[in-house]
Short mmCIF file of C-alpha atoms in Angstrom, two decimals:
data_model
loop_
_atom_site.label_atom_id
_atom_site.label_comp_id
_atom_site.label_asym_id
_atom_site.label_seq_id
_atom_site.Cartn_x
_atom_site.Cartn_y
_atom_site.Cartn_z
CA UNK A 1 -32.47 -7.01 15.18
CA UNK A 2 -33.66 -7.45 11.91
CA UNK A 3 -31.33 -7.34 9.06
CA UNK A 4 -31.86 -4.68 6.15
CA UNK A 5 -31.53 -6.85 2.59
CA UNK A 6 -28.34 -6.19 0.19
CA UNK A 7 -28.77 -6.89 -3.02
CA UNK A 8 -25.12 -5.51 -3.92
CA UNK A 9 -21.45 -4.83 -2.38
CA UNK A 10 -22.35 -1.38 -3.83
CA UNK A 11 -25.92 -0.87 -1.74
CA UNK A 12 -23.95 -1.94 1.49
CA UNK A 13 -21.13 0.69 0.68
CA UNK A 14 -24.21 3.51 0.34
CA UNK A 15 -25.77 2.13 3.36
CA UNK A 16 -22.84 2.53 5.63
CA UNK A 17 -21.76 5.75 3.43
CA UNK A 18 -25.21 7.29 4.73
CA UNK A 19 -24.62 6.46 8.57
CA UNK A 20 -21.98 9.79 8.36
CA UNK A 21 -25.39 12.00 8.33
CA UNK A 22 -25.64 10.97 12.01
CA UNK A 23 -22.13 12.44 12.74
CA UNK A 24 -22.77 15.77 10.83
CA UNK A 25 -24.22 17.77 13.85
CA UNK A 26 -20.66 17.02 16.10
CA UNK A 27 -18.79 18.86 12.98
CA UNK A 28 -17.04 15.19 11.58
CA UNK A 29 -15.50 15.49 8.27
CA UNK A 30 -16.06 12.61 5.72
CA UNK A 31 -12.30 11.51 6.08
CA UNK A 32 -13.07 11.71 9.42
CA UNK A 33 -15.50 9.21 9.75
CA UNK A 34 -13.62 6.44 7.50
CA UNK A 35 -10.78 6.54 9.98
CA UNK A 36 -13.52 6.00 12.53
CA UNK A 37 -15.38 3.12 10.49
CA UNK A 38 -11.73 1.39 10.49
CA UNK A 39 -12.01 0.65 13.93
CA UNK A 40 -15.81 -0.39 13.72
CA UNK A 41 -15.48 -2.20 11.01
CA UNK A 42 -12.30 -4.01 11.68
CA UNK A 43 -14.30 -5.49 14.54
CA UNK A 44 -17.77 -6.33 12.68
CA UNK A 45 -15.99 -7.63 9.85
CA UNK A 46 -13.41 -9.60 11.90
CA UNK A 47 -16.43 -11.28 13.69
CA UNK A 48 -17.63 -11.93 9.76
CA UNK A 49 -15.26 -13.73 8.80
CA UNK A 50 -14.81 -15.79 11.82
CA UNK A 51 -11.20 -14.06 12.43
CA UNK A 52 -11.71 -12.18 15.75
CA UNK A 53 -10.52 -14.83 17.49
CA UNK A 54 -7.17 -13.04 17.22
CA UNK A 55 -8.60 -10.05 19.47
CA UNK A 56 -8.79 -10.47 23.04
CA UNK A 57 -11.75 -11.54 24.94
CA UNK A 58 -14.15 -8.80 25.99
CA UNK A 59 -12.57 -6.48 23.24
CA UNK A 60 -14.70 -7.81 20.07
CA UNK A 61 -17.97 -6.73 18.21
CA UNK A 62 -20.20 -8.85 20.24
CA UNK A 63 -18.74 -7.02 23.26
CA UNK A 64 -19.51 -3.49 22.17
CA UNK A 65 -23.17 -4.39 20.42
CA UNK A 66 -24.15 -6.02 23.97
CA UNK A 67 -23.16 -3.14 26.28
CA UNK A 68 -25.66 -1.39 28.21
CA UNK A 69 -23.81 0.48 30.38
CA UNK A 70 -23.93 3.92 31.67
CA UNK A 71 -21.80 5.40 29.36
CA UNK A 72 -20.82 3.77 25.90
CA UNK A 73 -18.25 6.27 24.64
CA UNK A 74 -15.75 5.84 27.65
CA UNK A 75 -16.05 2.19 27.08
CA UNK A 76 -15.17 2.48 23.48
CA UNK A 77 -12.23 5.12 23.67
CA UNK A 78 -11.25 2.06 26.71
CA UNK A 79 -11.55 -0.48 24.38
CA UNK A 80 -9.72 1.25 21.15
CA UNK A 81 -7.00 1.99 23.44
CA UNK A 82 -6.36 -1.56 24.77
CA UNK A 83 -6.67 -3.48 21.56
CA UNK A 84 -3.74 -1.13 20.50
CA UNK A 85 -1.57 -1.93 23.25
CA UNK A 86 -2.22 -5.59 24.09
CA UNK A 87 -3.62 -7.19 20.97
CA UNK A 88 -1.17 -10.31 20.25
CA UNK A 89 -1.75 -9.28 16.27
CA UNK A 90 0.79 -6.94 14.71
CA UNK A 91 -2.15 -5.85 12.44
CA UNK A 92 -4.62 -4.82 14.97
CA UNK A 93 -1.72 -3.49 17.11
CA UNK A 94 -1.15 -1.04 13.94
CA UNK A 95 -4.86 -0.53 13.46
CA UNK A 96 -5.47 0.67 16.89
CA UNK A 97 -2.11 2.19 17.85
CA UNK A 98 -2.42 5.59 18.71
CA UNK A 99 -6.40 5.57 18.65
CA UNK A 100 -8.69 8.63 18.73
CA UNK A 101 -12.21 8.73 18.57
CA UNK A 102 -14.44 11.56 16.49
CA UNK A 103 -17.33 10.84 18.65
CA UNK A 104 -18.38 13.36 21.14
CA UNK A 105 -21.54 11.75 22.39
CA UNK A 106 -22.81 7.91 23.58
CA UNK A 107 -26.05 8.12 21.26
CA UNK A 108 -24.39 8.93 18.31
CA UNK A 109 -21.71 6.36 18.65
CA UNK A 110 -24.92 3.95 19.70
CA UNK A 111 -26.62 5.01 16.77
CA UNK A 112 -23.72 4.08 14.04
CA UNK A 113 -23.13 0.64 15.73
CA UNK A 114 -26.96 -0.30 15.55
CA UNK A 115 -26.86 0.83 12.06
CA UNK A 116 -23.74 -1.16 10.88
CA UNK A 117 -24.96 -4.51 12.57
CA UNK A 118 -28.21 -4.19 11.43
CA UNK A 119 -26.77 -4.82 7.79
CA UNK A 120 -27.36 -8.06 6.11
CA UNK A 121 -23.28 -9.13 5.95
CA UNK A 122 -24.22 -12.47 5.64
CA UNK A 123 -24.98 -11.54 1.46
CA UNK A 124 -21.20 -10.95 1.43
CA UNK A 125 -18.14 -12.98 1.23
CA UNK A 126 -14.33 -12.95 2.18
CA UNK A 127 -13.03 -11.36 -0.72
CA UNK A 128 -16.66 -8.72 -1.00
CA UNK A 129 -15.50 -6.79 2.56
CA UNK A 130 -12.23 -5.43 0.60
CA UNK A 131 -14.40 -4.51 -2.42
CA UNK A 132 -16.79 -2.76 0.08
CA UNK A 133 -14.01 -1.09 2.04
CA UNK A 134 -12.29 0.16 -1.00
CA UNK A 135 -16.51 1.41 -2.23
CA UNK A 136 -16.12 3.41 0.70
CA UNK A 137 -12.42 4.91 0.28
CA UNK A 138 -13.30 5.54 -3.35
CA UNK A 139 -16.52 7.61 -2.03
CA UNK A 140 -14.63 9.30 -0.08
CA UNK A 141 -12.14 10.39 -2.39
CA UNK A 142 -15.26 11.76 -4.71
CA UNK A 143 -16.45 13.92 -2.50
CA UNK A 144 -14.21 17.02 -2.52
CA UNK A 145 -14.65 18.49 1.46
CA UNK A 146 -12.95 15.34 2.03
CA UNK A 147 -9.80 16.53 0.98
CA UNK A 148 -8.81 12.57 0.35
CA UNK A 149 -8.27 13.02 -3.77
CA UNK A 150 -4.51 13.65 -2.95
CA UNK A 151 -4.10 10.32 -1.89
CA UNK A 152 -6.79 8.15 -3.65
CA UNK A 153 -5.73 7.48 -7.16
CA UNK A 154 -8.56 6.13 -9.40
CA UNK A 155 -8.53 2.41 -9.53
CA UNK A 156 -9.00 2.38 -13.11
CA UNK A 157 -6.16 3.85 -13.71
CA UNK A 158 -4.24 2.32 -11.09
CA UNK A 159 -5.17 -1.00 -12.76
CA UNK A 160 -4.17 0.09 -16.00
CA UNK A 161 -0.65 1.30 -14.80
CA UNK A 162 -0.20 -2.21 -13.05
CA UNK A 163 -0.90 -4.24 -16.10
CA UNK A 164 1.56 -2.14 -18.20
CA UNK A 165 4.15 -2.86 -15.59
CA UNK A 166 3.08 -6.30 -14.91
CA UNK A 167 4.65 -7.20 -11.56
CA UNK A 168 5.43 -10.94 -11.68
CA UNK A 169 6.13 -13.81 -9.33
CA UNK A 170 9.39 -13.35 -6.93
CA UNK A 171 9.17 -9.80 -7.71
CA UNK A 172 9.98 -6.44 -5.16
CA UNK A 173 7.02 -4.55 -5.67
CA UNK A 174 6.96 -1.17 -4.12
CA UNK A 175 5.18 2.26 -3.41
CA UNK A 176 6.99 5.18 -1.54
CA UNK A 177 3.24 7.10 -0.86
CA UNK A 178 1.43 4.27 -0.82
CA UNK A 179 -1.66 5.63 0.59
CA UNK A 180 -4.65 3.77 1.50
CA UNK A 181 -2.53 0.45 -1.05
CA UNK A 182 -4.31 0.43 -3.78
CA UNK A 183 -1.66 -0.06 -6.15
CA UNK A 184 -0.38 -2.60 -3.86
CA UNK A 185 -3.03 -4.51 -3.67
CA UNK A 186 -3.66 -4.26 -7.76
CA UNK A 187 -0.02 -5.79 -8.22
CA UNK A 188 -1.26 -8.77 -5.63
CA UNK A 189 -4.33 -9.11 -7.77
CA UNK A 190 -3.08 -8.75 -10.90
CA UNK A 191 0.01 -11.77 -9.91
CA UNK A 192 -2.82 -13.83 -8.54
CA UNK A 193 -4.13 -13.95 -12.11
CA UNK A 194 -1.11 -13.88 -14.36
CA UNK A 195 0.52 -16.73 -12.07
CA UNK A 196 -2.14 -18.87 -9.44
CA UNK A 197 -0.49 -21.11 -7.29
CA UNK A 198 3.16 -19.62 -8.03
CA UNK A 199 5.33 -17.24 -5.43
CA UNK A 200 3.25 -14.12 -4.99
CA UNK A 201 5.88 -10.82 -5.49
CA UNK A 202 7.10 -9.08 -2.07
CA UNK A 203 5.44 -5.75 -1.59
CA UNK A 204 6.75 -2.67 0.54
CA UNK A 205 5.21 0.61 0.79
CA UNK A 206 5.45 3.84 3.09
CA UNK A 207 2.86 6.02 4.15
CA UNK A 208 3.76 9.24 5.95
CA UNK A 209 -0.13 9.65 7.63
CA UNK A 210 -0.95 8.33 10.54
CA UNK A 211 -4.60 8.35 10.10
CA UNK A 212 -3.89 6.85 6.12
CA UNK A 213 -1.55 4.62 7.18
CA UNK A 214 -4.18 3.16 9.56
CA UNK A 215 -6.42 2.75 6.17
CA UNK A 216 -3.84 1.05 4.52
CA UNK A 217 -3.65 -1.18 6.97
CA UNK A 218 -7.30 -2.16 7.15
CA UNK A 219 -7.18 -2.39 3.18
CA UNK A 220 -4.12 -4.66 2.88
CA UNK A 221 -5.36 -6.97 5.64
CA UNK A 222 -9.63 -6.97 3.77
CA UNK A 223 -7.63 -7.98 0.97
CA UNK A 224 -5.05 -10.86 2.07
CA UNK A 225 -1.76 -8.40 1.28
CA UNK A 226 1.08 -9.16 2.82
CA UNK A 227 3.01 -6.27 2.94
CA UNK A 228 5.66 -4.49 4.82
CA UNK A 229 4.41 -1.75 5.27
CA UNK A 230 6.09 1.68 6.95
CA UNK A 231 4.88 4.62 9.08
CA UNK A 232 7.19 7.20 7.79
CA UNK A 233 8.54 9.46 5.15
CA UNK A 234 10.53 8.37 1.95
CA UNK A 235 12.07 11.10 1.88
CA UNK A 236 14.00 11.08 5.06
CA UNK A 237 16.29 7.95 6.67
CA UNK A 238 13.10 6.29 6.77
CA UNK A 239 13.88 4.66 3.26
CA UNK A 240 16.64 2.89 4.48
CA UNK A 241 14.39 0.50 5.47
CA UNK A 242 13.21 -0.39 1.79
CA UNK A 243 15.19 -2.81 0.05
CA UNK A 244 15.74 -2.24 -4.44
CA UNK A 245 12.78 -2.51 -6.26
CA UNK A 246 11.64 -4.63 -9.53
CA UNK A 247 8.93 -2.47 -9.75
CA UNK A 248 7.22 1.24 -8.41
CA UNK A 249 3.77 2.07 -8.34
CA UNK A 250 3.07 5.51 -7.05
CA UNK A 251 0.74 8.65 -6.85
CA UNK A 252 2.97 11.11 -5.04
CA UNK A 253 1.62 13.68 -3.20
CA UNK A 254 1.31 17.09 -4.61
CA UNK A 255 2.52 20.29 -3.32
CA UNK A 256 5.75 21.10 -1.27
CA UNK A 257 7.40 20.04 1.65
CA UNK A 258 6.38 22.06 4.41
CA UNK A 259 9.16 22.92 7.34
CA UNK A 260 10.08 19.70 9.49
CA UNK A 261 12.77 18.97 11.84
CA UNK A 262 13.40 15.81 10.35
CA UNK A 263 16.30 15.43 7.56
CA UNK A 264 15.89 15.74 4.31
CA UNK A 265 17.70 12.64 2.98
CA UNK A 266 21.12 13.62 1.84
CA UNK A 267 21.25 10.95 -1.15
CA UNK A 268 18.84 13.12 -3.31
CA UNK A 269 20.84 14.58 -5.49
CA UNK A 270 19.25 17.99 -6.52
CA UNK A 271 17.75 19.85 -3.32
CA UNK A 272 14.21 20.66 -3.96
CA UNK A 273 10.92 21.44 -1.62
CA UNK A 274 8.97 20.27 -4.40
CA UNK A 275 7.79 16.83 -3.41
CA UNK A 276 7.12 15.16 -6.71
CA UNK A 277 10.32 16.36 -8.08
CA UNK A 278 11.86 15.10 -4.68
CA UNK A 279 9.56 11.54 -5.06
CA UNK A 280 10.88 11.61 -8.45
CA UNK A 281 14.66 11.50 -7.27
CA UNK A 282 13.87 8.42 -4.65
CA UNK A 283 12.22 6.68 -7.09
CA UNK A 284 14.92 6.26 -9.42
CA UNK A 285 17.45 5.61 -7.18
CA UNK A 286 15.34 3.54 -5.13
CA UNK A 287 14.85 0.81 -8.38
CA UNK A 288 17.42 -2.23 -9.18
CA UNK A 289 19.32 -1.84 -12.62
CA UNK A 290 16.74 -3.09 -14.85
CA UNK A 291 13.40 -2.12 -12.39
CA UNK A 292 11.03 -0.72 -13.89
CA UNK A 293 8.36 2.57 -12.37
CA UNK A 294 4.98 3.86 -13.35
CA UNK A 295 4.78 7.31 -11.75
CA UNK A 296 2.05 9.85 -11.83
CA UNK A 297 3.37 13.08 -11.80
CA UNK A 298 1.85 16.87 -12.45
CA UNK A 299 2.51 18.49 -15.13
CA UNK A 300 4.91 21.13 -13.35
CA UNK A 301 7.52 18.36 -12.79
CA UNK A 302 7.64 18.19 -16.79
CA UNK A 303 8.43 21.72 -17.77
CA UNK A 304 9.50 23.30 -14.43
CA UNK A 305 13.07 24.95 -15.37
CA UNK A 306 16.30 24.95 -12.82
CA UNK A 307 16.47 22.36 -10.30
CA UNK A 308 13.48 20.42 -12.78
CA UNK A 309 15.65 20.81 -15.48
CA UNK A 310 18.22 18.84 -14.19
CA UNK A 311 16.25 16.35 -12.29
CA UNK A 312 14.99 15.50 -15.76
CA UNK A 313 17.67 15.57 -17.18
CA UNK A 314 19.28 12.89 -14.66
CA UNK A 315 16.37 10.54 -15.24
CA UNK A 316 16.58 10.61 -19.39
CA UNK A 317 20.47 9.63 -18.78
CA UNK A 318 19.97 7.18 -15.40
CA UNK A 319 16.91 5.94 -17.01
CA UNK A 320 15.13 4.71 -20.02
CA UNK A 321 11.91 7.00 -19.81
CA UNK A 322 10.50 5.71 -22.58
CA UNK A 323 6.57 6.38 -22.05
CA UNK A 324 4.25 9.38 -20.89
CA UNK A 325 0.81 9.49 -20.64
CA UNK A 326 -1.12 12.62 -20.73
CA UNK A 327 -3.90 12.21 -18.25
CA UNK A 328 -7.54 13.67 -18.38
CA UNK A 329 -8.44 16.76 -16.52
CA UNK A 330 -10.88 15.67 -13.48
CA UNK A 331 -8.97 12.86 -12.51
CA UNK A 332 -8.20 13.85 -8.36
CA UNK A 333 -10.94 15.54 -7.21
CA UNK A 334 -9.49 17.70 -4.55
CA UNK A 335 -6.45 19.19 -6.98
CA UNK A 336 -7.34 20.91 -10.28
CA UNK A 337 -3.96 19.81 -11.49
CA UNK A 338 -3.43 17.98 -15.03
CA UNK A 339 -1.48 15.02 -14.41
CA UNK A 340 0.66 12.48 -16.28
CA UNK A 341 2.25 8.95 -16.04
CA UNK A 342 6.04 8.66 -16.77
CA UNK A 343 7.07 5.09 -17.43
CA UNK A 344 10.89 4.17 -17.16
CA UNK A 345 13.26 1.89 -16.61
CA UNK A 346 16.70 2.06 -14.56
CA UNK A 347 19.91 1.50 -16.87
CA UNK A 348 23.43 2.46 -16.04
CA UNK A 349 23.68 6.36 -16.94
CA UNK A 350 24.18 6.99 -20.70
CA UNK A 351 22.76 10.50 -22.47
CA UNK A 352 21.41 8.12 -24.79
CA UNK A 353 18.86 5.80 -22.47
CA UNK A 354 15.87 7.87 -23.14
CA UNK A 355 16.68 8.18 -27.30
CA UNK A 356 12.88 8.03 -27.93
CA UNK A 357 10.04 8.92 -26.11
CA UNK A 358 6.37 8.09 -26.38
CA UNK A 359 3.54 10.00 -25.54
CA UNK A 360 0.15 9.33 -25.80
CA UNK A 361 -2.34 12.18 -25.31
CA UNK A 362 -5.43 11.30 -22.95
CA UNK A 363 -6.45 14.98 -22.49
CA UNK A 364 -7.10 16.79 -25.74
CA UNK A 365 -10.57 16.44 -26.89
CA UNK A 366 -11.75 14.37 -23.94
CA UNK A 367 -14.50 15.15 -21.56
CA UNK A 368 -13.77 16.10 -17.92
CA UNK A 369 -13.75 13.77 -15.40
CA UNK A 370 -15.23 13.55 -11.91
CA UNK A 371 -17.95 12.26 -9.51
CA UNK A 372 -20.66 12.15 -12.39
CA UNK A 373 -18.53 11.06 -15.19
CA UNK A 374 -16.07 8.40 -13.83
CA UNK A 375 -13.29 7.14 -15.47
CA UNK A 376 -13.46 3.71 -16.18
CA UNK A 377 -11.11 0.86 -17.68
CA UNK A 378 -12.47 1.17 -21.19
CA UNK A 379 -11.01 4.65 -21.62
CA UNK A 380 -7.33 2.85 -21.43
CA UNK A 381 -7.30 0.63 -24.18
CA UNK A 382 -6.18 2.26 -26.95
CA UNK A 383 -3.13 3.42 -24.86
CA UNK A 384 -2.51 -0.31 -23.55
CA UNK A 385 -2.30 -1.52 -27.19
CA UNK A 386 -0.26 0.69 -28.43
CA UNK A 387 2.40 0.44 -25.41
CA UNK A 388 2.69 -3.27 -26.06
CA UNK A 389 3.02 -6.49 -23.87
CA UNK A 390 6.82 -5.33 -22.84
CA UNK A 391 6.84 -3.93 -19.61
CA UNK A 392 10.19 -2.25 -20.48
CA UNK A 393 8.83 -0.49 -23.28
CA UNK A 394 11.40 -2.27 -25.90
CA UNK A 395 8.33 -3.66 -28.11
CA UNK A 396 8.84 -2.16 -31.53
CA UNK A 397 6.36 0.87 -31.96
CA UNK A 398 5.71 1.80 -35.74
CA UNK A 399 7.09 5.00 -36.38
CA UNK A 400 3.86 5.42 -38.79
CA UNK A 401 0.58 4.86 -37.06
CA UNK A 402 -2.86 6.70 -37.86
CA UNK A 403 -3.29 6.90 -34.05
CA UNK A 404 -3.57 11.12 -33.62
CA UNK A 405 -3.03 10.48 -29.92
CA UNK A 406 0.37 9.09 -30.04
CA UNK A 407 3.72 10.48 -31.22
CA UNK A 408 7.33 10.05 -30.13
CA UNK A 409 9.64 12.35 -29.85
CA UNK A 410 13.84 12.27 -30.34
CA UNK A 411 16.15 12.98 -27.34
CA UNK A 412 17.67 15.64 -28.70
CA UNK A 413 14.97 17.82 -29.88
CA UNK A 414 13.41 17.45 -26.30
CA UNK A 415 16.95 18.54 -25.49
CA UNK A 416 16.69 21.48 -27.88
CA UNK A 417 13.47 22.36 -26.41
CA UNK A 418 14.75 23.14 -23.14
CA UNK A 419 14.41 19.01 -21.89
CA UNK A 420 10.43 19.91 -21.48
CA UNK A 421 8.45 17.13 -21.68
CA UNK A 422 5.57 18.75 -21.45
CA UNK A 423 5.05 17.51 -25.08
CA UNK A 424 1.89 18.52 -26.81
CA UNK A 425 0.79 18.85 -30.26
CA UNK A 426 -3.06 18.15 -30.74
CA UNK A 427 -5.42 21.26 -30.12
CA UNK A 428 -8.60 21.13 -29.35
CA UNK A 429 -11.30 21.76 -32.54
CA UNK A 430 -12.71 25.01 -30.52
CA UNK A 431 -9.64 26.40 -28.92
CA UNK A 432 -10.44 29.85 -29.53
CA UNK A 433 -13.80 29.42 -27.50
CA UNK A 434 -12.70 27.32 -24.03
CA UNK A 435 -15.41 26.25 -21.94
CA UNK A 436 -16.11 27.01 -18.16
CA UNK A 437 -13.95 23.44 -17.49
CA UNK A 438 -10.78 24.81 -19.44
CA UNK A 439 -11.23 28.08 -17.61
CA UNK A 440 -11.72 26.28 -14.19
CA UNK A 441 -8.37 24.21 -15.31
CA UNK A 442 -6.30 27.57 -15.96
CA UNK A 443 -7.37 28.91 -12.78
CA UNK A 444 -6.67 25.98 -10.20
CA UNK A 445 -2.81 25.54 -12.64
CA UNK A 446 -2.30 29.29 -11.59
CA UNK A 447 -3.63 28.68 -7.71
CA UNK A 448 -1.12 25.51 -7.54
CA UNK A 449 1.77 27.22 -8.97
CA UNK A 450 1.39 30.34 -6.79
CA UNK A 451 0.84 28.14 -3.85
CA UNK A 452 4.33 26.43 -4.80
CA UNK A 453 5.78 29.27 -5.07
CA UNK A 454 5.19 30.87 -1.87
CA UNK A 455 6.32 27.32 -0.07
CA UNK A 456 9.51 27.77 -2.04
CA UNK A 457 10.16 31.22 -0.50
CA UNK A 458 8.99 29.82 3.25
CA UNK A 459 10.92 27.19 2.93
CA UNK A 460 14.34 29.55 1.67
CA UNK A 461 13.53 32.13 4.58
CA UNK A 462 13.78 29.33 7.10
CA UNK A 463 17.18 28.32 5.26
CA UNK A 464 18.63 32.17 6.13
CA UNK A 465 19.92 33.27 9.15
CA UNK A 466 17.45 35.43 11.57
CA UNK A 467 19.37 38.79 11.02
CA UNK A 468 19.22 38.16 7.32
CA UNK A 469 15.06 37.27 7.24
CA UNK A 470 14.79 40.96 9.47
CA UNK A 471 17.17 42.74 6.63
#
């Protein structure tokens, strides 16, 4: 079998991208077929890199590319199955635990594993197959009938928001959502190269998906991360298991809390359905005195009155929130929600901890982003200079600067203001004339908040008592 020639991680990430056409006729979604290429590729690339000597014999790459038996699906679903319930490896165990297949048929199953081995992997090294595995989570996240944006954050970004925080050796690095681990992974990277050779930080994260956590898995191990890493939800008991944090990294996922049997956590001060507000709650309380967060958040958690109120309220006072970012429109595909990045640090609870806040607007008079305009790292540098080399924030920031995007604001006029931080005060040059984008924007705010608010009133019917919901 003749290998096709790869010139670039990139062309191999297209090349395996465009092996989903052959699934499109069984009805597989493109979120779909990444869960299924974790289990394919887990095996190719674990033959690679000389490592699949920690599967069991007769359940490794060369074993399915050399069958020739009757039928090829039932051998695969019999394989998937066993390597998740007698693999010696935790990670593989965790990779194949619970394992369903999207394939319906033996040729189209044949017909992805001819076209992944006949790839040239021998063009790419160790550290290339977590590049090209992240290529294809990034791809997927573009593509908006994947419904992955929610859980996908932009790696420029994420990188920016990990060198502001700059996790350092010995450190508790954590992420309550952590998705498929990019920011995880960032922190390990960005350690590496602040610190070779010294004691990498600890990293945690939770991940409430089965199907994502599986992709986190298959990241962390492509990429040599270490991590304890939880199938569950922050936001119940599970977090018991997490131990106080030097530092959070997280994307939380947007929307409200649908109706579950399992607990709420009790700990949470204010009750709320939203779950970045909730997120919001853990996070702080989750941090050491002194830790230090990077959290994106939607803009709803900064001016959303009652229970938000308060919940900000609690983190100005428990917290120095000294930083916001206002992020570009386009950023996650699958929401048209304008986001932010609130940057704090735990302190013991004084009114005062949050005296002065920064914010530096990234929206006003940019372009959109998406799939044909990326964002890249260039696009953060301005705000990376101007928040400074302190982690914490505490690097003095001229009160003067001719920098239109950046402004602080006093405690107590946010206070007068209702304690919304949903602080703006550049407009754009043609606001009387908003373009299809700004409409678009307006539209999917108003579809989001209406969606919230309807989970809101599900979620306080199922609160009342039946005679009361029939009243």
């Amino acid at each position: 079998m003749k290998a096709a020639q790869i010139k670039t991680s990139g062309d191999l990430v297209k090349r395996i991208w465009g092996l989903c056409h052959i699934l499109r006729g069984d009805g597989v979604s493109y979120h779909e077929y990444i869960s299924e290429l974790t289990y394919l590729l887990f095996l190719k690339i674990a033959e690679e890199t000389d490592t699949d000597r920690a599967l069991p014999e007769g359940y490794r790459w060369r074993d399915l590319i050399e069958y020739r038996g009757p039928d090829l699906l039932t051998f695969y679903r019999d394989m998937l199955t066993y390597l998740g319930g007698h693999a010696e490896n935790r990670v593989v165990q965790e990779i194949y635990a619970f394992p369903t297949t999207v394939f319906s048929h033996s040729e189209n199953l044949r017909a992805v594993i001819d076209g992944i081995a006949k790839l040239d992997w021998h063009s790419v090294d160790a550290d290339g197959m977590g590049d090209i595995y992240e290529g294809l989570l990034a791809r997927n996240s573009q593509d908006a009938r994947s419904g992955a944006g929610q859980y996908f954050t932009p790696r420029p970004l994420v990188d920016s928001m990990v060198r502001l925080m700059r996790p350092a050796a010995g450190e508790l690095v954590q992420d309550p959502s952590c998705g498929s681990g990019g920011f995880l992974i960032s922190a390990q990277q960005f350690s590496k190269a602040a610190s070779p050779g010294s004691t990498p930080p600890r990293f945690e994260g939770v991940e409430i998906e089965k199907g994502t956590y599986r992709i986190c898995q298959m990241n962390s191990f492509l990429h040599g991360l270490n991590a304890g890493l939880i199938l569950g939800d922050a936001l119940t008991a599970d977090a018991a298991a997490l131990a106080p944090a030097d530092v959070i990294l997280a994307n939380p996922p947007f929307g409200n809390k649908a109706g579950s049997a399992r607990k709420i956590r009790e700990d949470l001060p204010h009750r709320t359905t939203n779950k970045q507000l909730a997120f919001l709650q853990h996070i702080r309380l989750a941090l050491k005195e002194g830790g230090r967060a990077a959290v994106v958040v939607p803009d709803n958690v900064l001016f959303e009155g009652g229970v938000g109120r308060a919940i900000r309220v609690d983190l100005m006072a428990e917290c120095d929130l000294h930083t916001i970012l206002r992020l570009p429109n386009g950023i996650f595909y699958s929401q048209g929600v304008n986001t932010n990045v609130l940057f704090f640090t735990r302190r013991t609870r004084n009114p005062q901890n949050s005296s002065r806040i920064w914010v530096y607007d990234l929206r006003t008079e940019m372009p959109r982003f998406g799939k044909t305009r990326p964002l890249r790292p260039e696009h953060f540098e301005e705000f990376e200079d101007v928040y400074g080399a302190d982690p914490f924030g505490r690097e003095r920031r001229p009160e003067s600067t001719d920098i239109a995007r950046w402004r602080s604001f006093k405690r107590e006029d946010i206070a007068a203001a209702g304690d919304n931080l949903d602080l703006i005060w550049m407009t754009p040059r043609d606001a009387d004339e908003p373009d299809s984008s700004t409409l678009q924007d307006v539209a999917s705010t108003i579809l989001f908040h209406l969606q919230s608010a309807i989970a809101e009133i599900e979620s306080l019917m199922e609160d009342l008592p039946a005679d009361e919901v029939e009243r």
